[in-house]
Amino acid sequence: MTAIKIAESLGRMFYLVSPSRHFFVTQGEVEPYVSDATIWFLFFIAAELIYFTIADKRKGLKRHDGKWDQGKYRMNDMIGSLGAGSVQQMSRFFLGSLQMVTYNYIWDNYRLPGLAFETFHLLTWIGCFLATDFMYYWFHRAAHEVNIFWAGHSVHHSSEYYNATTALRQSLAQTYTSFVFNLPLAFVFSPAQFAVHTQLNLLFQFWIHTEIVPRMGWLEYIINTPSAHRVHHGRNPYCIDKNYAGTLIIWDRMFGTYADERIYPDVVATKEEEEPVAFGLTHPINTFDPVAVQLGHFKHIWNMLWITPGFANKFKVVFYGPGWHPGTPRTGLLSEIPDVDLKNPPKKYDPVLPRKFNCYIAAHFAIVMAVGSALLGELYKILPLRQTQAICVAFLVSLVSLAKIMDAKEYGLKVELSRTLTFFLMAEFVARSGFYEQTYWQRRGTLMVADTFFVSSLFIGWNIYKLGSNWATVVPDTPKKGQDTKDKVKTN
């Protein structure tokens, strides 16, 4: 990759691109910018971790203990975010790309000939940029103010942390609701133009997920910035339903949904008025289970439908705001949002586990992500669809199983033992039965996978035998100088 290609690839992360080099006639010509940006996702995540390790002297990497400057990154939350993003990407192997199918249909049959351009024109390119960002604002606003849309979008807000991995915590359901807001663009802008701008709009929103970058002066009036988006992710009452922007913050300023981050001395006049942002949902989900994270609010809506009397009220449960209940305005009452105690920041969900299990989780998640990355990268192109889907199911099962351990469930180790034994037996069958034709090295690789899961089964089985259902109450001692770390039973 040449220096120019690298510069172009990095520029896409900030919407700094050459319009003429990002204009295409057919959708097939458009490169997969989001997939190609994986290296930059990893780069920014690594850069943040290096910052918190060196410049921040590891304060941000400490377990949250009631101080605002601690608990910026935790392994369990990172796994939850990366896992959610991967599941969302894998959904296309089951449901396809509904957005582009419907967009192409409208363009092919109903586009407006006098307004639609298929050759490069700078004003058309800028127009598509503005129109895509404008429609994103209204989708994003609806995703917060319409309960059924919030059921999908709440996944992105479910993390109590705000870092580069949070940007990748995406909703499975949102993909299949947001496309409706973009369909009006199909009357004017070609699928190729839209495919370019919708990807660039999404990539721009990655870098703003960070606590490191401070307010950016006059840019706060024009573009969406980390400061503005921190407010959007806050659970403080002043943060609720604010700053819906994708790329341009001007839409929020135009439609009255903008709020400044309350930082001294940039925004508030005195230090006492400063109000740090507490991230996450007003009612935290307290789990890393990807199925519970993706479907939790849908379950809440279903329960509300059963207990809410009257057809009209049931309709409002679905299509009014997530805070609505009988007797309140459409979007609910801001006064019902729990206040944030500035002296005692909300405790973040972070179960304490023995170090050996954290190491086990890290190792197996690395395996899971290596397989997932290979599948999403090139492997799906050469595998039959059924095998691709089977790997996706195994990926999800692995995330759920690891989450049971991260959630410190009593049965967590038993679930994981079931997974490792199943995967061991499947790998052994594939390697030794001859059911699948394999080369020598493919067979050796499959046997290595089987060995890995066999050893894992021994490790988990031994800990079940020794610790039983109380395994999660065993936490590591703080080592003293010259002494090895030992496990002790946590006293309640």
Short mmCIF file of C-alpha atoms in Angstrom, two decimals:
data_model
loop_
_atom_site.label_atom_id
_atom_site.label_comp_id
_atom_site.label_asym_id
_atom_site.label_seq_id
_atom_site.Cartn_x
_atom_site.Cartn_y
_atom_site.Cartn_z
CA MET A 1 0.00 0.00 0.00
CA THR A 2 1.48 3.33 -1.08
CA ALA A 3 1.70 6.42 1.12
CA ILE A 4 -1.10 8.01 -0.93
CA LYS A 5 -3.37 5.01 -0.34
CA ILE A 6 -2.63 5.09 3.38
CA ALA A 7 -3.36 8.82 3.53
CA GLU A 8 -6.63 8.32 1.65
CA SER A 9 -7.64 5.47 3.94
CA LEU A 10 -6.92 7.55 7.05
CA GLY A 11 -8.66 10.58 5.55
CA ARG A 12 -11.89 8.62 5.19
CA MET A 13 -12.00 8.27 8.98
CA PHE A 14 -12.47 12.06 9.15
CA TYR A 15 -14.45 12.58 5.89
CA LEU A 16 -11.33 14.26 4.45
CA VAL A 17 -11.53 12.88 0.92
CA SER A 18 -11.27 13.99 -2.67
CA PRO A 19 -14.83 14.17 -4.08
CA SER A 20 -13.72 13.29 -7.60
CA ARG A 21 -11.90 10.17 -6.35
CA HIS A 22 -14.98 9.12 -4.37
CA PHE A 23 -17.57 9.34 -7.11
CA PHE A 24 -18.71 6.18 -8.88
CA VAL A 25 -21.32 5.39 -11.51
CA THR A 26 -22.21 1.88 -10.34
CA GLN A 27 -22.52 0.51 -6.83
CA GLY A 28 -20.18 -2.35 -7.69
CA GLU A 29 -17.32 0.14 -8.10
CA VAL A 30 -17.65 1.40 -4.52
CA GLU A 31 -14.98 -0.01 -2.24
CA PRO A 32 -15.94 -1.48 1.17
CA TYR A 33 -14.54 1.46 3.12
CA VAL A 34 -15.84 0.23 6.48
CA SER A 35 -14.29 -3.22 6.11
CA ASP A 36 -11.03 -1.72 4.87
CA ALA A 37 -10.92 0.56 7.93
CA THR A 38 -10.45 -2.36 10.34
CA ILE A 39 -6.75 -1.55 10.61
CA TRP A 40 -7.61 2.01 11.68
CA PHE A 41 -10.13 0.76 14.25
CA LEU A 42 -7.36 -1.34 15.80
CA PHE A 43 -4.90 1.56 15.54
CA PHE A 44 -7.14 4.01 17.41
CA ILE A 45 -8.00 1.41 20.07
CA ALA A 46 -4.28 0.70 20.57
CA ALA A 47 -3.51 4.44 20.65
CA GLU A 48 -6.08 4.99 23.40
CA LEU A 49 -4.71 2.11 25.44
CA ILE A 50 -1.17 3.46 25.05
CA TYR A 51 -2.38 6.88 26.18
CA PHE A 52 -4.02 5.48 29.32
CA THR A 53 -0.94 3.34 29.99
CA ILE A 54 1.73 6.02 29.58
CA ALA A 55 0.35 9.57 29.58
CA ASP A 56 -2.47 8.81 32.02
CA LYS A 57 -0.19 6.59 34.17
CA ARG A 58 -2.77 3.76 34.06
CA LYS A 59 -5.39 5.67 36.09
CA GLY A 60 -7.94 5.13 33.35
CA LEU A 61 -7.22 1.42 33.27
CA LYS A 62 -7.94 0.88 36.96
CA ARG A 63 -11.16 -0.69 38.13
CA HIS A 64 -13.73 2.03 38.72
CA ASP A 65 -13.88 2.81 42.44
CA GLY A 66 -15.88 6.02 42.62
CA LYS A 67 -13.49 8.43 40.90
CA TRP A 68 -14.25 10.15 37.61
CA ASP A 69 -10.75 9.62 36.19
CA GLN A 70 -10.80 5.83 36.63
CA GLY A 71 -12.45 2.99 34.74
CA LYS A 72 -12.02 4.14 31.12
CA TYR A 73 -11.27 0.68 29.70
CA ARG A 74 -12.11 -2.81 30.98
CA MET A 75 -11.57 -6.10 29.18
CA ASN A 76 -15.12 -7.37 29.73
CA ASP A 77 -16.68 -4.22 28.28
CA MET A 78 -14.27 -4.29 25.33
CA ILE A 79 -15.28 -7.88 24.59
CA GLY A 80 -18.95 -6.89 24.82
CA SER A 81 -18.48 -4.05 22.34
CA LEU A 82 -16.31 -5.90 19.81
CA GLY A 83 -18.59 -8.90 20.02
CA ALA A 84 -21.71 -6.81 19.36
CA GLY A 85 -20.12 -5.21 16.32
CA SER A 86 -19.10 -8.58 14.91
CA VAL A 87 -22.57 -10.06 15.42
CA GLN A 88 -24.09 -7.07 13.64
CA GLN A 89 -21.74 -7.57 10.68
CA MET A 90 -22.45 -11.31 10.53
CA SER A 91 -26.20 -10.73 10.33
CA ARG A 92 -25.86 -10.07 6.61
CA PHE A 93 -25.17 -13.78 6.04
CA PHE A 94 -28.71 -14.48 7.27
CA LEU A 95 -30.77 -11.44 6.30
CA GLY A 96 -28.85 -9.81 3.44
CA SER A 97 -28.66 -6.08 2.74
CA LEU A 98 -32.26 -4.91 2.88
CA GLN A 99 -31.21 -1.26 2.66
CA MET A 100 -29.45 -1.45 -0.69
CA VAL A 101 -32.04 -3.78 -2.23
CA THR A 102 -34.88 -1.34 -1.54
CA TYR A 103 -32.73 1.70 -2.39
CA ASN A 104 -31.78 0.20 -5.77
CA TYR A 105 -35.40 -0.65 -6.52
CA ILE A 106 -36.55 2.94 -6.01
CA TRP A 107 -33.61 4.32 -8.02
CA ASP A 108 -34.20 1.93 -10.91
CA ASN A 109 -37.94 2.58 -11.11
CA TYR A 110 -38.80 5.96 -9.63
CA ARG A 111 -35.79 8.29 -9.73
CA LEU A 112 -36.41 11.85 -10.88
CA PRO A 113 -34.61 12.27 -14.22
CA GLY A 114 -34.34 16.05 -13.94
CA LEU A 115 -32.58 15.86 -10.58
CA ALA A 116 -30.63 12.61 -10.73
CA PHE A 117 -27.03 12.83 -11.97
CA GLU A 118 -24.88 9.85 -12.92
CA THR A 119 -21.73 11.76 -13.84
CA PHE A 120 -19.48 13.63 -11.42
CA HIS A 121 -20.57 17.08 -10.36
CA LEU A 122 -19.20 18.72 -7.23
CA LEU A 123 -22.54 20.21 -6.20
CA THR A 124 -24.23 16.82 -6.54
CA TRP A 125 -21.52 15.21 -4.41
CA ILE A 126 -21.90 17.88 -1.71
CA GLY A 127 -25.67 17.59 -1.96
CA CYS A 128 -25.54 13.85 -1.30
CA PHE A 129 -23.21 14.44 1.65
CA LEU A 130 -25.62 16.95 3.20
CA ALA A 131 -28.73 14.89 2.43
CA THR A 132 -27.24 11.67 3.87
CA ASP A 133 -26.17 13.46 7.04
CA PHE A 134 -29.55 15.22 7.33
CA MET A 135 -31.46 11.96 7.08
CA TYR A 136 -29.10 10.37 9.59
CA TYR A 137 -29.97 13.13 12.07
CA TRP A 138 -33.69 12.32 11.78
CA PHE A 139 -33.14 8.58 11.98
CA HIS A 140 -30.94 9.06 15.05
CA ARG A 141 -33.50 11.33 16.66
CA ALA A 142 -36.26 8.80 16.01
CA ALA A 143 -34.03 6.06 17.45
CA HIS A 144 -34.11 7.93 20.77
CA GLU A 145 -37.68 9.22 20.69
CA VAL A 146 -39.55 6.17 19.33
CA ASN A 147 -39.49 3.20 21.67
CA ILE A 148 -39.38 0.42 19.06
CA PHE A 149 -36.42 2.10 17.34
CA TRP A 150 -34.75 2.70 20.71
CA ALA A 151 -34.96 -1.06 21.33
CA GLY A 152 -32.36 -1.45 18.61
CA HIS A 153 -30.31 1.69 19.16
CA SER A 154 -30.04 1.21 22.94
CA VAL A 155 -27.45 -1.50 22.24
CA HIS A 156 -24.98 1.20 21.19
CA HIS A 157 -25.63 3.10 24.43
CA SER A 158 -25.48 0.08 26.73
CA SER A 159 -21.77 0.47 27.53
CA GLU A 160 -20.93 2.41 30.69
CA TYR A 161 -17.59 3.28 29.11
CA TYR A 162 -16.79 5.73 26.33
CA ASN A 163 -13.83 4.74 24.22
CA ALA A 164 -12.97 3.62 20.70
CA THR A 165 -14.46 0.16 21.24
CA THR A 166 -17.82 1.72 22.18
CA ALA A 167 -18.13 2.93 18.58
CA LEU A 168 -18.14 -0.69 17.43
CA ARG A 169 -20.96 -1.73 19.80
CA GLN A 170 -23.66 -1.90 17.15
CA SER A 171 -27.23 -3.17 17.04
CA LEU A 172 -28.40 -6.13 15.02
CA ALA A 173 -31.97 -4.81 14.76
CA GLN A 174 -31.09 -1.19 13.96
CA THR A 175 -29.68 -2.18 10.58
CA TYR A 176 -33.15 -3.28 9.50
CA THR A 177 -35.02 -0.17 10.65
CA SER A 178 -32.70 2.72 9.83
CA PHE A 179 -32.80 2.08 6.06
CA VAL A 180 -36.34 3.48 5.83
CA PHE A 181 -35.09 6.99 6.56
CA ASN A 182 -32.69 6.88 3.61
CA LEU A 183 -35.15 5.75 0.95
CA PRO A 184 -36.23 9.32 -0.04
CA LEU A 185 -32.64 9.91 -1.19
CA ALA A 186 -33.07 7.18 -3.82
CA PHE A 187 -35.25 9.50 -5.91
CA VAL A 188 -32.25 11.79 -6.50
CA PHE A 189 -28.93 10.20 -5.61
CA SER A 190 -27.62 7.02 -7.22
CA PRO A 191 -26.93 3.92 -5.12
CA ALA A 192 -23.21 4.41 -5.77
CA GLN A 193 -23.23 7.97 -4.37
CA PHE A 194 -25.29 6.92 -1.37
CA ALA A 195 -23.05 3.89 -0.69
CA VAL A 196 -20.03 6.20 -0.55
CA HIS A 197 -21.56 8.77 1.80
CA THR A 198 -23.31 6.38 4.15
CA GLN A 199 -19.98 4.61 4.71
CA LEU A 200 -18.02 7.84 5.18
CA ASN A 201 -20.69 9.13 7.58
CA LEU A 202 -20.35 5.96 9.65
CA LEU A 203 -16.54 6.07 9.64
CA PHE A 204 -16.51 9.70 10.79
CA GLN A 205 -18.46 8.71 13.88
CA PHE A 206 -15.75 6.29 15.02
CA TRP A 207 -13.07 8.74 16.16
CA ILE A 208 -15.49 10.87 18.21
CA HIS A 209 -15.94 8.02 20.70
CA THR A 210 -13.17 9.03 23.09
CA GLU A 211 -12.66 10.87 26.36
CA ILE A 212 -9.14 11.91 25.40
CA VAL A 213 -9.93 14.69 22.91
CA PRO A 214 -11.06 17.94 24.62
CA ARG A 215 -13.43 20.56 23.20
CA MET A 216 -12.33 21.75 19.77
CA GLY A 217 -13.09 25.50 19.80
CA TRP A 218 -14.96 26.88 16.79
CA LEU A 219 -15.36 23.40 15.29
CA GLU A 220 -17.96 22.72 18.01
CA TYR A 221 -20.33 24.94 15.99
CA ILE A 222 -19.92 22.99 12.75
CA ILE A 223 -19.04 19.30 13.13
CA ASN A 224 -19.87 16.55 15.55
CA THR A 225 -16.97 16.37 18.01
CA PRO A 226 -15.94 14.05 20.84
CA SER A 227 -17.23 16.63 23.35
CA ALA A 228 -20.63 16.89 21.67
CA HIS A 229 -20.96 13.14 21.34
CA ARG A 230 -19.94 12.54 24.94
CA VAL A 231 -23.05 14.48 25.89
CA HIS A 232 -25.11 12.28 23.59
CA HIS A 233 -23.88 9.15 25.39
CA GLY A 234 -24.52 10.57 28.86
CA ARG A 235 -27.19 9.48 31.31
CA ASN A 236 -27.15 12.85 33.14
CA PRO A 237 -30.54 14.57 32.80
CA TYR A 238 -29.02 17.43 30.77
CA CYS A 239 -27.64 14.87 28.25
CA ILE A 240 -30.89 13.06 27.48
CA ASP A 241 -32.09 13.36 23.86
CA LYS A 242 -29.30 15.72 22.81
CA ASN A 243 -26.73 15.92 20.01
CA TYR A 244 -28.04 13.49 17.41
CA ALA A 245 -25.58 14.58 14.72
CA GLY A 246 -23.66 12.21 12.51
CA THR A 247 -21.07 14.46 10.86
CA LEU A 248 -22.46 18.01 11.16
CA ILE A 249 -23.64 19.41 14.50
CA ILE A 250 -25.49 22.20 12.67
CA TRP A 251 -28.64 20.07 12.52
CA ASP A 252 -28.86 19.91 16.32
CA ARG A 253 -28.35 23.65 16.57
CA MET A 254 -31.02 24.26 13.93
CA PHE A 255 -33.64 21.97 15.52
CA GLY A 256 -33.00 22.75 19.20
CA THR A 257 -31.46 19.46 20.29
CA TYR A 258 -27.93 20.72 21.03
CA ALA A 259 -26.32 20.77 24.48
CA ASP A 260 -22.77 21.69 25.51
CA GLU A 261 -20.67 19.42 27.66
CA ARG A 262 -20.57 21.16 31.03
CA ILE A 263 -16.83 21.71 31.26
CA TYR A 264 -15.05 24.44 33.21
CA PRO A 265 -13.98 27.01 32.04
CA ASP A 266 -15.06 26.46 28.41
CA VAL A 267 -18.80 26.21 29.10
CA VAL A 268 -19.62 26.77 32.78
CA ALA A 269 -18.39 29.78 34.75
CA THR A 270 -17.30 28.06 37.96
CA LYS A 271 -15.74 24.76 38.90
CA GLU A 272 -18.77 23.97 41.06
CA GLU A 273 -21.02 24.08 37.97
CA GLU A 274 -18.93 21.52 36.10
CA GLU A 275 -20.78 18.24 35.52
CA PRO A 276 -18.84 15.28 34.14
CA VAL A 277 -20.75 12.91 31.90
CA ALA A 278 -21.80 9.52 33.30
CA PHE A 279 -22.06 7.15 30.34
CA GLY A 280 -24.56 4.41 29.60
CA LEU A 281 -28.26 3.78 30.04
CA THR A 282 -30.33 5.41 32.77
CA HIS A 283 -31.19 1.87 33.86
CA PRO A 284 -28.05 -0.22 33.18
CA ILE A 285 -28.49 -3.73 31.80
CA ASN A 286 -25.70 -5.23 33.96
CA THR A 287 -24.74 -8.09 31.67
CA PHE A 288 -22.26 -8.88 28.91
CA ASP A 289 -24.50 -11.53 27.32
CA PRO A 290 -24.78 -10.45 23.64
CA VAL A 291 -28.27 -11.91 23.26
CA ALA A 292 -29.53 -10.06 26.35
CA VAL A 293 -27.84 -6.85 25.18
CA GLN A 294 -29.35 -7.07 21.68
CA LEU A 295 -32.86 -8.10 22.75
CA GLY A 296 -33.19 -6.70 26.29
CA HIS A 297 -35.29 -3.64 25.44
CA PHE A 298 -37.53 -5.61 23.10
CA LYS A 299 -38.32 -7.82 26.09
CA HIS A 300 -39.07 -4.69 28.13
CA ILE A 301 -41.49 -3.42 25.47
CA TRP A 302 -43.24 -6.80 25.39
CA ASN A 303 -43.67 -6.76 29.16
CA MET A 304 -44.99 -3.18 29.05
CA LEU A 305 -47.55 -4.15 26.42
CA TRP A 306 -48.96 -6.81 28.75
CA ILE A 307 -49.33 -4.55 31.77
CA THR A 308 -50.45 -1.35 29.99
CA PRO A 309 -54.25 -1.15 29.65
CA GLY A 310 -56.04 0.01 26.49
CA PHE A 311 -55.20 -0.35 22.79
CA ALA A 312 -54.27 3.32 22.43
CA ASN A 313 -51.85 3.11 25.33
CA LYS A 314 -50.32 -0.08 23.94
CA PHE A 315 -49.75 1.76 20.67
CA LYS A 316 -47.98 4.52 22.59
CA VAL A 317 -45.78 1.99 24.39
CA VAL A 318 -44.38 1.02 20.98
CA PHE A 319 -44.28 4.36 19.16
CA TYR A 320 -43.87 6.98 21.88
CA GLY A 321 -40.60 7.62 23.69
CA PRO A 322 -38.89 4.96 25.83
CA GLY A 323 -39.67 7.05 28.94
CA TRP A 324 -43.39 7.35 28.21
CA HIS A 325 -46.07 5.89 30.45
CA PRO A 326 -49.72 6.92 30.89
CA GLY A 327 -49.99 10.47 32.13
CA THR A 328 -46.70 11.76 30.70
CA PRO A 329 -45.73 13.68 27.50
CA ARG A 330 -44.77 11.78 24.35
CA THR A 331 -41.08 11.48 25.27
CA GLY A 332 -41.64 11.06 29.01
CA LEU A 333 -40.64 13.35 31.85
CA LEU A 334 -37.07 14.55 32.20
CA SER A 335 -37.67 14.87 35.95
CA GLU A 336 -37.95 11.06 36.12
CA ILE A 337 -34.38 10.60 34.90
CA PRO A 338 -32.19 9.66 37.90
CA ASP A 339 -29.75 12.40 38.89
CA VAL A 340 -26.01 11.73 38.81
CA ASP A 341 -24.21 12.20 42.13
CA LEU A 342 -21.15 14.23 41.11
CA LYS A 343 -19.30 13.33 44.31
CA ASN A 344 -20.00 9.62 43.92
CA PRO A 345 -20.00 8.65 40.23
CA PRO A 346 -22.30 5.73 39.35
CA LYS A 347 -20.66 2.38 39.99
CA LYS A 348 -19.93 0.55 36.76
CA TYR A 349 -20.87 -3.07 36.23
CA ASP A 350 -17.58 -4.93 36.49
CA PRO A 351 -17.71 -8.31 38.29
CA VAL A 352 -14.43 -9.32 39.96
CA LEU A 353 -13.01 -12.61 38.66
CA PRO A 354 -9.93 -14.65 39.57
CA ARG A 355 -7.03 -13.68 37.33
CA LYS A 356 -6.77 -17.13 35.76
CA PHE A 357 -10.30 -16.82 34.39
CA ASN A 358 -9.59 -13.35 32.99
CA CYS A 359 -6.58 -14.85 31.18
CA TYR A 360 -8.74 -17.72 29.94
CA ILE A 361 -11.42 -15.32 28.65
CA ALA A 362 -8.81 -13.15 26.90
CA ALA A 363 -7.25 -16.16 25.16
CA HIS A 364 -10.53 -17.61 23.95
CA PHE A 365 -11.87 -14.26 22.85
CA ALA A 366 -8.71 -13.78 20.79
CA ILE A 367 -9.44 -17.13 19.10
CA VAL A 368 -13.07 -16.18 18.53
CA MET A 369 -12.16 -12.79 17.02
CA ALA A 370 -9.46 -14.32 14.81
CA VAL A 371 -12.05 -16.69 13.33
CA GLY A 372 -14.65 -13.92 13.06
CA SER A 373 -12.22 -11.53 11.36
CA ALA A 374 -11.16 -14.20 8.87
CA LEU A 375 -14.79 -14.98 8.09
CA LEU A 376 -15.79 -11.34 7.58
CA GLY A 377 -12.61 -10.64 5.63
CA GLU A 378 -12.21 -13.28 2.91
CA LEU A 379 -13.30 -16.69 4.22
CA TYR A 380 -17.02 -16.19 3.53
CA LYS A 381 -16.20 -15.79 -0.18
CA ILE A 382 -14.90 -19.35 -0.50
CA LEU A 383 -17.12 -21.20 1.99
CA PRO A 384 -20.65 -22.45 1.22
CA LEU A 385 -23.32 -20.29 2.83
CA ARG A 386 -24.36 -23.04 5.27
CA GLN A 387 -20.84 -23.39 6.60
CA THR A 388 -20.53 -19.62 6.91
CA GLN A 389 -23.76 -19.50 8.88
CA ALA A 390 -22.62 -22.39 11.09
CA ILE A 391 -19.44 -20.49 11.97
CA CYS A 392 -21.55 -17.42 12.80
CA VAL A 393 -23.69 -19.51 15.17
CA ALA A 394 -20.57 -20.94 16.82
CA PHE A 395 -19.22 -17.38 17.15
CA LEU A 396 -22.39 -16.23 18.94
CA VAL A 397 -22.46 -19.32 21.17
CA SER A 398 -18.87 -18.60 22.19
CA LEU A 399 -19.65 -14.99 23.07
CA VAL A 400 -22.65 -16.05 25.16
CA SER A 401 -20.62 -18.70 26.98
CA LEU A 402 -17.73 -16.33 27.78
CA ALA A 403 -20.26 -13.73 28.91
CA LYS A 404 -21.65 -16.14 31.50
CA ILE A 405 -18.18 -16.27 33.04
CA MET A 406 -17.72 -12.48 32.82
CA ASP A 407 -21.11 -12.05 34.50
CA ALA A 408 -19.88 -14.37 37.28
CA LYS A 409 -22.89 -16.67 36.94
CA GLU A 410 -22.81 -19.72 39.21
CA TYR A 411 -23.38 -21.95 36.20
CA GLY A 412 -20.91 -20.04 34.00
CA LEU A 413 -18.17 -22.66 34.08
CA LYS A 414 -20.62 -25.46 33.33
CA VAL A 415 -21.87 -23.61 30.25
CA GLU A 416 -18.30 -23.08 29.10
CA LEU A 417 -17.44 -26.74 29.68
CA SER A 418 -20.38 -27.71 27.47
CA ARG A 419 -19.06 -25.41 24.75
CA THR A 420 -15.45 -26.59 24.86
CA LEU A 421 -16.42 -30.28 24.90
CA THR A 422 -18.83 -29.79 21.99
CA PHE A 423 -16.26 -27.91 19.92
CA PHE A 424 -13.61 -30.53 20.78
CA LEU A 425 -15.82 -33.39 19.60
CA MET A 426 -16.83 -31.52 16.44
CA ALA A 427 -13.21 -30.74 15.55
CA GLU A 428 -12.21 -34.38 16.19
CA PHE A 429 -15.05 -35.57 13.95
CA VAL A 430 -14.06 -33.23 11.14
CA ALA A 431 -10.38 -34.19 11.38
CA ARG A 432 -10.69 -37.97 11.71
CA SER A 433 -13.96 -39.08 10.13
CA GLY A 434 -13.12 -38.30 6.51
CA PHE A 435 -16.56 -36.73 6.16
CA TYR A 436 -14.90 -33.58 4.81
CA GLU A 437 -12.10 -33.76 2.28
CA GLN A 438 -9.05 -31.97 3.69
CA THR A 439 -5.41 -31.45 2.83
CA TYR A 440 -2.74 -32.64 5.26
CA TRP A 441 -2.23 -29.17 6.72
CA GLN A 442 -5.95 -28.50 7.01
CA ARG A 443 -6.28 -31.73 8.98
CA ARG A 444 -3.34 -30.81 11.21
CA GLY A 445 -4.92 -27.40 11.84
CA THR A 446 -8.26 -28.97 12.75
CA LEU A 447 -6.51 -31.33 15.18
CA MET A 448 -4.76 -28.34 16.80
CA VAL A 449 -8.19 -26.76 17.30
CA ALA A 450 -9.42 -29.99 18.86
CA ASP A 451 -6.38 -30.08 21.18
CA THR A 452 -7.00 -26.48 22.22
CA PHE A 453 -10.58 -27.20 23.24
CA PHE A 454 -9.57 -30.47 24.93
CA VAL A 455 -7.05 -28.65 27.13
CA SER A 456 -9.63 -25.94 27.80
CA SER A 457 -12.13 -28.59 28.86
CA LEU A 458 -9.61 -30.03 31.30
CA PHE A 459 -8.95 -26.58 32.76
CA ILE A 460 -12.64 -25.72 33.18
CA GLY A 461 -13.54 -29.20 34.43
CA TRP A 462 -10.78 -29.12 37.08
CA ASN A 463 -11.98 -25.73 38.35
CA ILE A 464 -15.57 -26.95 38.52
CA TYR A 465 -14.37 -29.95 40.55
CA LYS A 466 -12.25 -27.82 42.91
CA LEU A 467 -14.44 -24.70 43.27
CA GLY A 468 -17.96 -25.83 42.42
CA SER A 469 -20.64 -23.18 42.00
CA ASN A 470 -18.71 -20.77 44.25
CA TRP A 471 -15.95 -20.30 41.71
CA ALA A 472 -16.77 -16.61 41.22
CA THR A 473 -16.25 -15.75 44.90
CA VAL A 474 -12.55 -16.58 44.62
CA VAL A 475 -10.62 -13.40 43.83
CA PRO A 476 -6.88 -12.75 43.54
CA ASP A 477 -4.87 -11.43 46.46
CA THR A 478 -3.00 -8.16 45.97
CA PRO A 479 0.59 -9.35 45.73
CA LYS A 480 3.16 -8.06 48.16
CA LYS A 481 6.76 -7.53 47.21
CA GLY A 482 8.60 -10.80 46.97
CA GLN A 483 5.43 -12.87 47.27
CA ASP A 484 3.43 -14.76 44.69
CA THR A 485 -0.21 -13.94 44.08
CA LYS A 486 -2.58 -16.34 45.81
CA ASP A 487 -6.32 -16.75 45.58
CA LYS A 488 -8.48 -16.01 48.54
CA VAL A 489 -12.19 -16.19 49.21
CA LYS A 490 -13.86 -12.80 49.01
CA THR A 491 -15.76 -11.88 52.16
CA ASN A 492 -19.10 -10.20 51.74
#
